[in-house]
PDB file of C-alpha atoms in Angstrom:
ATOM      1  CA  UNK I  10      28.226 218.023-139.010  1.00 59.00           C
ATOM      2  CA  UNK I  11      25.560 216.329-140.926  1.00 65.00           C
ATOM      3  CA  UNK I  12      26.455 214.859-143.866  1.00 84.00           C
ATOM      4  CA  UNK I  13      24.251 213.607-146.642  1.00 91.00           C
ATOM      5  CA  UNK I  14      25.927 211.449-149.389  1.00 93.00           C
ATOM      6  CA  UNK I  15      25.429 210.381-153.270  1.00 94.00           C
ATOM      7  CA  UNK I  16      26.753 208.617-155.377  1.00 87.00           C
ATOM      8  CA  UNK I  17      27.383 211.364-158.026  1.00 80.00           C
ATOM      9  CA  UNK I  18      27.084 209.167-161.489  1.00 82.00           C
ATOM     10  CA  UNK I  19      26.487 209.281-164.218  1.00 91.00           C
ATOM     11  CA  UNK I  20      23.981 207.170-163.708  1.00 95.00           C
ATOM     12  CA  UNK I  21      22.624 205.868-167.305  1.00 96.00           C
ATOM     13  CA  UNK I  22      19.664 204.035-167.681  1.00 96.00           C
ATOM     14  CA  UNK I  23      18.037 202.820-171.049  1.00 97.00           C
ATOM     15  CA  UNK I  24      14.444 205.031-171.794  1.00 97.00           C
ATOM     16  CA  UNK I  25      11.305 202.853-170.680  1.00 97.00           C
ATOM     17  CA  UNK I  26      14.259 201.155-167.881  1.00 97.00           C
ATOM     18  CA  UNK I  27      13.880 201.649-164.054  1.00 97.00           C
ATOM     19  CA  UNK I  28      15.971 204.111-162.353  1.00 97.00           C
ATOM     20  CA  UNK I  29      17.665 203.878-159.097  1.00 96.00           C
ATOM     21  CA  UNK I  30      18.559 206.630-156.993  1.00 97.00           C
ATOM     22  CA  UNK I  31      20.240 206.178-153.714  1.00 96.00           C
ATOM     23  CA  UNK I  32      20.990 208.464-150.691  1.00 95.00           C
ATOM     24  CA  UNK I  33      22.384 207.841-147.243  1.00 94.00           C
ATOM     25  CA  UNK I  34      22.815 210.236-144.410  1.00 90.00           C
ATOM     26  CA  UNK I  35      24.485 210.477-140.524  1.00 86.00           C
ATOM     27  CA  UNK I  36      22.431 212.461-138.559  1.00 78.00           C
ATOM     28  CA  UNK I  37      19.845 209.819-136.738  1.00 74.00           C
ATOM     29  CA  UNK I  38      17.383 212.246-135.574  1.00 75.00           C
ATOM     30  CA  UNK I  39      16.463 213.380-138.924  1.00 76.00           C
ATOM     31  CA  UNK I  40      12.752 212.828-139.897  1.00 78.00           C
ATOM     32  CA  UNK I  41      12.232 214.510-142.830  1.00 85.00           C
ATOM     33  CA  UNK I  42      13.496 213.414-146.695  1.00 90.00           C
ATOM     34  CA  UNK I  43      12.918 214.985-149.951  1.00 92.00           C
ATOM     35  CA  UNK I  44      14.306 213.986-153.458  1.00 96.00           C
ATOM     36  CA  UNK I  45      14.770 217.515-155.943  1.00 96.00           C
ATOM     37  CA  UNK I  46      15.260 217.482-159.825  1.00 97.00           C
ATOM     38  CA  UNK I  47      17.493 220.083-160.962  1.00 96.00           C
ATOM     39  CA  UNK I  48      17.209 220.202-164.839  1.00 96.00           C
ATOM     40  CA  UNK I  49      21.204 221.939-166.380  1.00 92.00           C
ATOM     41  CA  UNK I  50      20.557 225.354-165.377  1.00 89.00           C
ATOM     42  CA  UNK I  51      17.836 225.401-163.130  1.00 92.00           C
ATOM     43  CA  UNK I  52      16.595 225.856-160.088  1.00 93.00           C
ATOM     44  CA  UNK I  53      15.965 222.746-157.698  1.00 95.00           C
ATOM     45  CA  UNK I  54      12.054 222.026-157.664  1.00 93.00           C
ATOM     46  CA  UNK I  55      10.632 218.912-155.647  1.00 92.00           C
ATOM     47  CA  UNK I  56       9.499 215.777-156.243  1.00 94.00           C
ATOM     48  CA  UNK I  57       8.465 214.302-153.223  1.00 92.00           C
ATOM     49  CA  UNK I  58       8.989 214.403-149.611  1.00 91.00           C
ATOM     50  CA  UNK I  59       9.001 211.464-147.714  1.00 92.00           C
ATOM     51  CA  UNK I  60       8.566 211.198-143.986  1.00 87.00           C
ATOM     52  CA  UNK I  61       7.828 207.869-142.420  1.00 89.00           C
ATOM     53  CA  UNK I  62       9.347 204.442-143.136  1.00 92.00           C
ATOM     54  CA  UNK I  63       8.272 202.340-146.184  1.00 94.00           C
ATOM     55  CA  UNK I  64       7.638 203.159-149.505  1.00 95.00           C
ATOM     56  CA  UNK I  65       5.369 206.485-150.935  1.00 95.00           C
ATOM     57  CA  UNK I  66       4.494 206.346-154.071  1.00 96.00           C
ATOM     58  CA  UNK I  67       3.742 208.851-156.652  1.00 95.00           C
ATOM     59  CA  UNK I  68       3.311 208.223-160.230  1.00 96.00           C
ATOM     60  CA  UNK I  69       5.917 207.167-161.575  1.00 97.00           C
ATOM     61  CA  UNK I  70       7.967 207.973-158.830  1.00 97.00           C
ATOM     62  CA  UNK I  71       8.798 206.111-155.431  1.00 97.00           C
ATOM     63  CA  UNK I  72      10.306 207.169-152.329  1.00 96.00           C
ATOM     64  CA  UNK I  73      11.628 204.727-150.327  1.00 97.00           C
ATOM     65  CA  UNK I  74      13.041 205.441-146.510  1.00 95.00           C
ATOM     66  CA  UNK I  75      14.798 203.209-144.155  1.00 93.00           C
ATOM     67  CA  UNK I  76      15.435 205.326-140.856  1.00 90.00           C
ATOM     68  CA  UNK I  77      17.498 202.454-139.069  1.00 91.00           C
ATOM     69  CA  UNK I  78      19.790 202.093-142.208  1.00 91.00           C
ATOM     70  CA  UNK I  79      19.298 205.349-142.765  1.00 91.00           C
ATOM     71  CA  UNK I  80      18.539 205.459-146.069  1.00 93.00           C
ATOM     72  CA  UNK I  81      16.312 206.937-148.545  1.00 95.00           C
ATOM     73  CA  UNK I  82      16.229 205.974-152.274  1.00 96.00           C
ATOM     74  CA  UNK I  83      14.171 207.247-155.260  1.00 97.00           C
ATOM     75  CA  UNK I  84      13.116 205.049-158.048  1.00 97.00           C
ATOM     76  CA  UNK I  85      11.840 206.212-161.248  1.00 97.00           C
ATOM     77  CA  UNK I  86       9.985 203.765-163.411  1.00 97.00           C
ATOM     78  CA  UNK I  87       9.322 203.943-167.520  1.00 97.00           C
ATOM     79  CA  UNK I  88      12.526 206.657-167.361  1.00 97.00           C
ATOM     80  CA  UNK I  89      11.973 209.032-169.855  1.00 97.00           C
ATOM     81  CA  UNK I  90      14.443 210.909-171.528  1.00 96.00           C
ATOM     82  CA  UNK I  91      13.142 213.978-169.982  1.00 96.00           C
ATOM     83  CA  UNK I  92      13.518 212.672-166.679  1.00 97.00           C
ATOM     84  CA  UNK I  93      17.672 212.706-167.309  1.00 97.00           C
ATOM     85  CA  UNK I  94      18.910 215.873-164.721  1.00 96.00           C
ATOM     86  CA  UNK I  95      20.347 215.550-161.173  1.00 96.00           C
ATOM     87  CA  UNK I  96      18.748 214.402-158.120  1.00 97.00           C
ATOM     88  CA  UNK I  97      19.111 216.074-155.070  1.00 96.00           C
ATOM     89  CA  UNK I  98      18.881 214.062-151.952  1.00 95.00           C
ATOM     90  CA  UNK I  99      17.770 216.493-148.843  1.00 92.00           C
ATOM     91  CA  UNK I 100      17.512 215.966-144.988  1.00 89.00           C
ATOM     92  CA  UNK I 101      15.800 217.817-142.285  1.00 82.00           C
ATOM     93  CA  UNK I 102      16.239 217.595-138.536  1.00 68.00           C
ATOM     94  CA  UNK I 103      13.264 218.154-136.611  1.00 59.00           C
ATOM     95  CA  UNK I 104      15.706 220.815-134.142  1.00 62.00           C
ATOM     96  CA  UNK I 105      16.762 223.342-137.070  1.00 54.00           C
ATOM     97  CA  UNK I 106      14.607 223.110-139.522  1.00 60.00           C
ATOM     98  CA  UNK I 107      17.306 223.307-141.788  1.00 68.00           C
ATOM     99  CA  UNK I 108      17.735 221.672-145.242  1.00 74.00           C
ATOM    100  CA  UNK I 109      20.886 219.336-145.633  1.00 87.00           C
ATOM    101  CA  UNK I 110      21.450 218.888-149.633  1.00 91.00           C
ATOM    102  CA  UNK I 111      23.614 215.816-150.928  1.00 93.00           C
ATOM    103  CA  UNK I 112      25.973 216.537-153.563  1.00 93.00           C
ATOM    104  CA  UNK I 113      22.833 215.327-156.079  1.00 95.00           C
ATOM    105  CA  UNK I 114      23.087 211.952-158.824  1.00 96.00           C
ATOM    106  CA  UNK I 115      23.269 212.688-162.324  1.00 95.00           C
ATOM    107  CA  UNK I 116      20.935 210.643-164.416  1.00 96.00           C
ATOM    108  CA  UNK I 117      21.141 210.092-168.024  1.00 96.00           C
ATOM    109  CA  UNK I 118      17.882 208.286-169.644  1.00 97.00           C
ATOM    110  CA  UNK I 119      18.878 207.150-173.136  1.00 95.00           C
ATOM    111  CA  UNK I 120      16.223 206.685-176.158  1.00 93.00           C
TER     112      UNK I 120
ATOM    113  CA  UNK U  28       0.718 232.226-157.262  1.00 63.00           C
ATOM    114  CA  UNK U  29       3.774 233.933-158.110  1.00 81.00           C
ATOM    115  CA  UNK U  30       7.170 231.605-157.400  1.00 93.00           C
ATOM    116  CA  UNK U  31      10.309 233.143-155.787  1.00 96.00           C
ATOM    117  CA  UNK U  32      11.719 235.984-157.477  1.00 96.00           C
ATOM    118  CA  UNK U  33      15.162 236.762-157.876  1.00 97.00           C
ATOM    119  CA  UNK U  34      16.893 239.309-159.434  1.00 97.00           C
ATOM    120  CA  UNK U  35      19.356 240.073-161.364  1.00 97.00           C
ATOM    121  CA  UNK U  36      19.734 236.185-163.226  1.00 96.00           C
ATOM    122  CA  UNK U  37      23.131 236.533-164.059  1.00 97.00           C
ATOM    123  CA  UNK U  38      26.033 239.109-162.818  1.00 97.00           C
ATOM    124  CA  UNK U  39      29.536 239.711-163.908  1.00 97.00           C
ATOM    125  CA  UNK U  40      31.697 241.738-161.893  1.00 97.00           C
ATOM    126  CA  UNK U  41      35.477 242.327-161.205  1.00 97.00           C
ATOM    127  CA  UNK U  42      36.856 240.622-157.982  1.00 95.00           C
ATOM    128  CA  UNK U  43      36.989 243.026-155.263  1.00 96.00           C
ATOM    129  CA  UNK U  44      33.841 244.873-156.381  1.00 97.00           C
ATOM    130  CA  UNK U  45      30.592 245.005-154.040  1.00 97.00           C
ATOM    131  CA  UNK U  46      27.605 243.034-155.587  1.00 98.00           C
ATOM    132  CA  UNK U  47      24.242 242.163-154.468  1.00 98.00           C
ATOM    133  CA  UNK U  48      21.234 239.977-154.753  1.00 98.00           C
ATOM    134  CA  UNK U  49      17.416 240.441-154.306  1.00 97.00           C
ATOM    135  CA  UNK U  50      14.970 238.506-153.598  1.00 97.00           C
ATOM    136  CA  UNK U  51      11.141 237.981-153.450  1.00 96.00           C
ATOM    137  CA  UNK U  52       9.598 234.947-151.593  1.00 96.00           C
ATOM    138  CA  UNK U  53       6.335 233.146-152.268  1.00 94.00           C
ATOM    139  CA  UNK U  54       3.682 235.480-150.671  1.00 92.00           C
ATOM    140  CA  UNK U  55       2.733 234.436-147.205  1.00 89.00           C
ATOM    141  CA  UNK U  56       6.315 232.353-146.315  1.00 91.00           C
ATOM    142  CA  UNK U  57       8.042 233.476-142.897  1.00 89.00           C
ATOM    143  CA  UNK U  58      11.377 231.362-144.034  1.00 90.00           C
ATOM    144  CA  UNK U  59      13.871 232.854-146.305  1.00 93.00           C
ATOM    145  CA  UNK U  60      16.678 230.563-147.106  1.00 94.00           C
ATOM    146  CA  UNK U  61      20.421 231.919-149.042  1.00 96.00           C
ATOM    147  CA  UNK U  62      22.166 229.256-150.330  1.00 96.00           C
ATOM    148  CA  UNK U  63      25.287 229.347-152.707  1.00 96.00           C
ATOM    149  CA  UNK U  64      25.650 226.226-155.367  1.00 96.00           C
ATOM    150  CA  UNK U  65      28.887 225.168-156.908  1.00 95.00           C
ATOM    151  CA  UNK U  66      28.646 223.431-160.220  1.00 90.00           C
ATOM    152  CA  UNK U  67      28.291 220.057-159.797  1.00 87.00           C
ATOM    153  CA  UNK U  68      27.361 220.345-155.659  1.00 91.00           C
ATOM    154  CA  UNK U  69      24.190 220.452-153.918  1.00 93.00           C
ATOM    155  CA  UNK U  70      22.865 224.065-152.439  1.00 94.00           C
ATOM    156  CA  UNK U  71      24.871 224.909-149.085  1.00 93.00           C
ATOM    157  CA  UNK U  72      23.020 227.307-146.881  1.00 91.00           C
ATOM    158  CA  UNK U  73      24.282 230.577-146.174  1.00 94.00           C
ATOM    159  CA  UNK U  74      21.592 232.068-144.158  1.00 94.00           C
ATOM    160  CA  UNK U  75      18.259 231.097-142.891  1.00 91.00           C
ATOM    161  CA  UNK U  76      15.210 233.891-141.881  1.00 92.00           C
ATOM    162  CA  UNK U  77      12.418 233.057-139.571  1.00 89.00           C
ATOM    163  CA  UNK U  78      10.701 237.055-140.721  1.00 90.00           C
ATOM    164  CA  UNK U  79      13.032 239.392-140.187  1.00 90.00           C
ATOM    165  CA  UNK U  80      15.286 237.407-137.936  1.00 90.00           C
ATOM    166  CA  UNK U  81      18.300 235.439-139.102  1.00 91.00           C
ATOM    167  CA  UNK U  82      17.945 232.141-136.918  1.00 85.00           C
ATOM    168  CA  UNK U  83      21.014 230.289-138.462  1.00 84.00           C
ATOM    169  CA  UNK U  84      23.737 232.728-140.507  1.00 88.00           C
ATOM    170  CA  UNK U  85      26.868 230.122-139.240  1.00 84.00           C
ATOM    171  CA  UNK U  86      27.337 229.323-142.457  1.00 87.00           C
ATOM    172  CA  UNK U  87      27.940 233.010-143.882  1.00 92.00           C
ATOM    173  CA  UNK U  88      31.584 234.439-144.265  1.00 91.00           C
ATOM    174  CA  UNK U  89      30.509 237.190-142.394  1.00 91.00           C
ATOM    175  CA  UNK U  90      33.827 239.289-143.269  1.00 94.00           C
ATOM    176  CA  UNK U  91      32.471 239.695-146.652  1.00 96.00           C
ATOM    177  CA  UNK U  92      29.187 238.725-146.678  1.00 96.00           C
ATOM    178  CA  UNK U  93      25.867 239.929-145.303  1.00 96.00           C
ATOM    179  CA  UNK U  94      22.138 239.901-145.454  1.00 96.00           C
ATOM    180  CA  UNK U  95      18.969 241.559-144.322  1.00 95.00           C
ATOM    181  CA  UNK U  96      15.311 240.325-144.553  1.00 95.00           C
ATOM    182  CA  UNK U  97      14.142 244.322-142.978  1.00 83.00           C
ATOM    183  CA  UNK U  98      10.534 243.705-143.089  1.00 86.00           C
ATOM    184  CA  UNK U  99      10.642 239.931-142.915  1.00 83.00           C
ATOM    185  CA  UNK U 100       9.088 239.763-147.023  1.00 92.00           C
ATOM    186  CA  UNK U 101      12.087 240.682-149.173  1.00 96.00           C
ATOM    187  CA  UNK U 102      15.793 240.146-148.729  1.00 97.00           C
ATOM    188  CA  UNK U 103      19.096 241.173-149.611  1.00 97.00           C
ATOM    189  CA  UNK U 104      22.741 239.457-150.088  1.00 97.00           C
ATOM    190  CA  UNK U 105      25.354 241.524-150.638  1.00 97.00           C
ATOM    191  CA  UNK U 106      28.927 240.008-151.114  1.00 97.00           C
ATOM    192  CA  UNK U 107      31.695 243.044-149.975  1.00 96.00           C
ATOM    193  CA  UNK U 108      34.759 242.616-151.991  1.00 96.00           C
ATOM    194  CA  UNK U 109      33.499 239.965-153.759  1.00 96.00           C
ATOM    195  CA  UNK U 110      36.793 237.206-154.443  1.00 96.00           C
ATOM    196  CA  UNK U 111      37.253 235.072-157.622  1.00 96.00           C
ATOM    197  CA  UNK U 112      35.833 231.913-155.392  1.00 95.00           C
ATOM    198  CA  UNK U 113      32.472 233.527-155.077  1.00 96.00           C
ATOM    199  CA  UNK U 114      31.212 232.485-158.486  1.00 97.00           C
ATOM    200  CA  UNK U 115      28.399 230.413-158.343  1.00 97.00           C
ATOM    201  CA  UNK U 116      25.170 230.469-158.509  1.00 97.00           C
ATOM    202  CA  UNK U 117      22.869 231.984-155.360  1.00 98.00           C
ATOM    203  CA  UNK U 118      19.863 230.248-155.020  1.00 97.00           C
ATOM    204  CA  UNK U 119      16.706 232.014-152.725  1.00 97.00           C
ATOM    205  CA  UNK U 120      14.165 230.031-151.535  1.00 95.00           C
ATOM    206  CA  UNK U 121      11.297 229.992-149.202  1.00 93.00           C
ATOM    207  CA  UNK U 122       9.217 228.103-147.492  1.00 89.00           C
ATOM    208  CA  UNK U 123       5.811 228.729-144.839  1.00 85.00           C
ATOM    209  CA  UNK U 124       7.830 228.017-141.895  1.00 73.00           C
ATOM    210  CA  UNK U 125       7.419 227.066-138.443  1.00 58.00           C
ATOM    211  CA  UNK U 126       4.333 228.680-137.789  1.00 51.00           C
ATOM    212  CA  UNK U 127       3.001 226.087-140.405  1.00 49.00           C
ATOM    213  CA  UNK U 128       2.970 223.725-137.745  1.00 48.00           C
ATOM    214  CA  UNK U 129       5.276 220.549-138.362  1.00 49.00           C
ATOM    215  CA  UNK U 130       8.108 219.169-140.113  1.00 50.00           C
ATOM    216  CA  UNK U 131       7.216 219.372-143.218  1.00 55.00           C
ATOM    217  CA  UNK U 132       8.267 222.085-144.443  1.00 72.00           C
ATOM    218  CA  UNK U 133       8.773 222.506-148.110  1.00 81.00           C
ATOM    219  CA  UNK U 134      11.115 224.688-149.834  1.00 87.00           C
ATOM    220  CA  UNK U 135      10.730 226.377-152.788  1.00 91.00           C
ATOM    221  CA  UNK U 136      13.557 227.623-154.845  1.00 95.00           C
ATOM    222  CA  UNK U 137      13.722 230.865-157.193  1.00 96.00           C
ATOM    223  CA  UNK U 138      15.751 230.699-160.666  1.00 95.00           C
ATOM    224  CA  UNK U 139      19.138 231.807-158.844  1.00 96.00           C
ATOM    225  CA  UNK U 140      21.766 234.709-160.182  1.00 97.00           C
ATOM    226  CA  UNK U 141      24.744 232.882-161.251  1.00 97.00           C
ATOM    227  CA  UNK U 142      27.776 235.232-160.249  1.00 97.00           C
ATOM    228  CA  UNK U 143      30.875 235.228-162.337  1.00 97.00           C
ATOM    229  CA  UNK U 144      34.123 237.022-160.901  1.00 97.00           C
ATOM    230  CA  UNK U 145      36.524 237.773-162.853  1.00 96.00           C
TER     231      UNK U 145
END
């Protein structure tokens, strides 16, 4: 069973602060990572997918993955108070094509 | 471009009633994905659709639950008695699929229809 784990927060971070998001996983063979926001409410939509080792960077968002630790982490930088929702770590397999969702970070950016 | 569609958003029935969900991918996507979300939990798939063919339903309760994708565009879930435990929200979501070509395969979610049983 593959299991995808977060650390479930709150995590609070001060507006204009960086915020880290951190997500570990079993299953070695996996090759694919994506980070979701999922505003109170609402649907999960992405924010970035994340395949190879290293860091991707997008805006003010940056993926990081570490396959041998496997690891993948999300930082946000200049957190906005809009950016406060949960983060949804998910996990792919290159086999099932199926989506393995951790139990998502709640983060809390304070003015 | 129109996003997943789901219907109805939000559905109150008593337990051991029949209920069921629609939904409407993202024109053009072969994958159809059925997942159920507890507050406070990530999505857990329920069923997975390659078309019209369900490639991965081990996740289903199959004594109450099932599914069909007929034509491989829309789908139906249908929960058959539906138990107090079923409330949650369902979440559709699609993505191009396989025939896209590699592994990275994007999912896109529709609003959901939060259940309540009462």
């Amino acid at each position: 069973q593959k299991e995808v784990e977060q650390n479930s927060g709150p995590l609070s971070v001060p507006e204009g602060a960086i915020a880290s998001l951190n997500c570990t996983y079993s299953d070695r063979v996996s090759q694919s990572f994506f980070w979701y926001r999922q505003y109170s409410g609402k649907s999960p939509e992405l924010i970035m997918s994340i395949y190879s080792n290293g860091d991707k960077e997008d805006g003010r968002f940056t993926a990081q993955l570490n396959k041998a630790s496997q690891y993948v982490s999300l930082l946000i930088r200049d957190s906005q108070p809009s950016d406060s929702a949960t983060y949804l770590c998910a996990v792919i397999d290159n086999y099932g094509q199926n989506f393995v969702f951790g139990p998502g970070t709640r983060l809390s950016v304070l003015p | 471009e129109a996003g997943v569609v789901q219907s109805p958003r939000y559905k109150i029935i008593e337990k051991k009633q029949p209920v069921a969900f629609w939904c409407n991918p993202i024109s053009g996507h072969n994958t159809l994905y059925w997942y159920l979300q507890n507050l406070g939990q990530g999505p857990e798939l329920l069923i997975r659709y390659e078309n019209e063919e369900a490639v991965d339903d081990s996740q289903l309760p199959k004594d109450r639950f099932s599914a069909e994708r007929l034509k491989g565009v829309d789908s139906t879930l249908k929960i058959q008695p539906a138990e107090l435990g079923d409330s949650a929200v369902y979440l559709c979501a699609s993505s191009l699929g396989l025939s896209s070509g590699g592994i990275t395969d994007t999912q896109y979610f529709g609003p959901g229809t939060r259940l309540t049983v009462l």
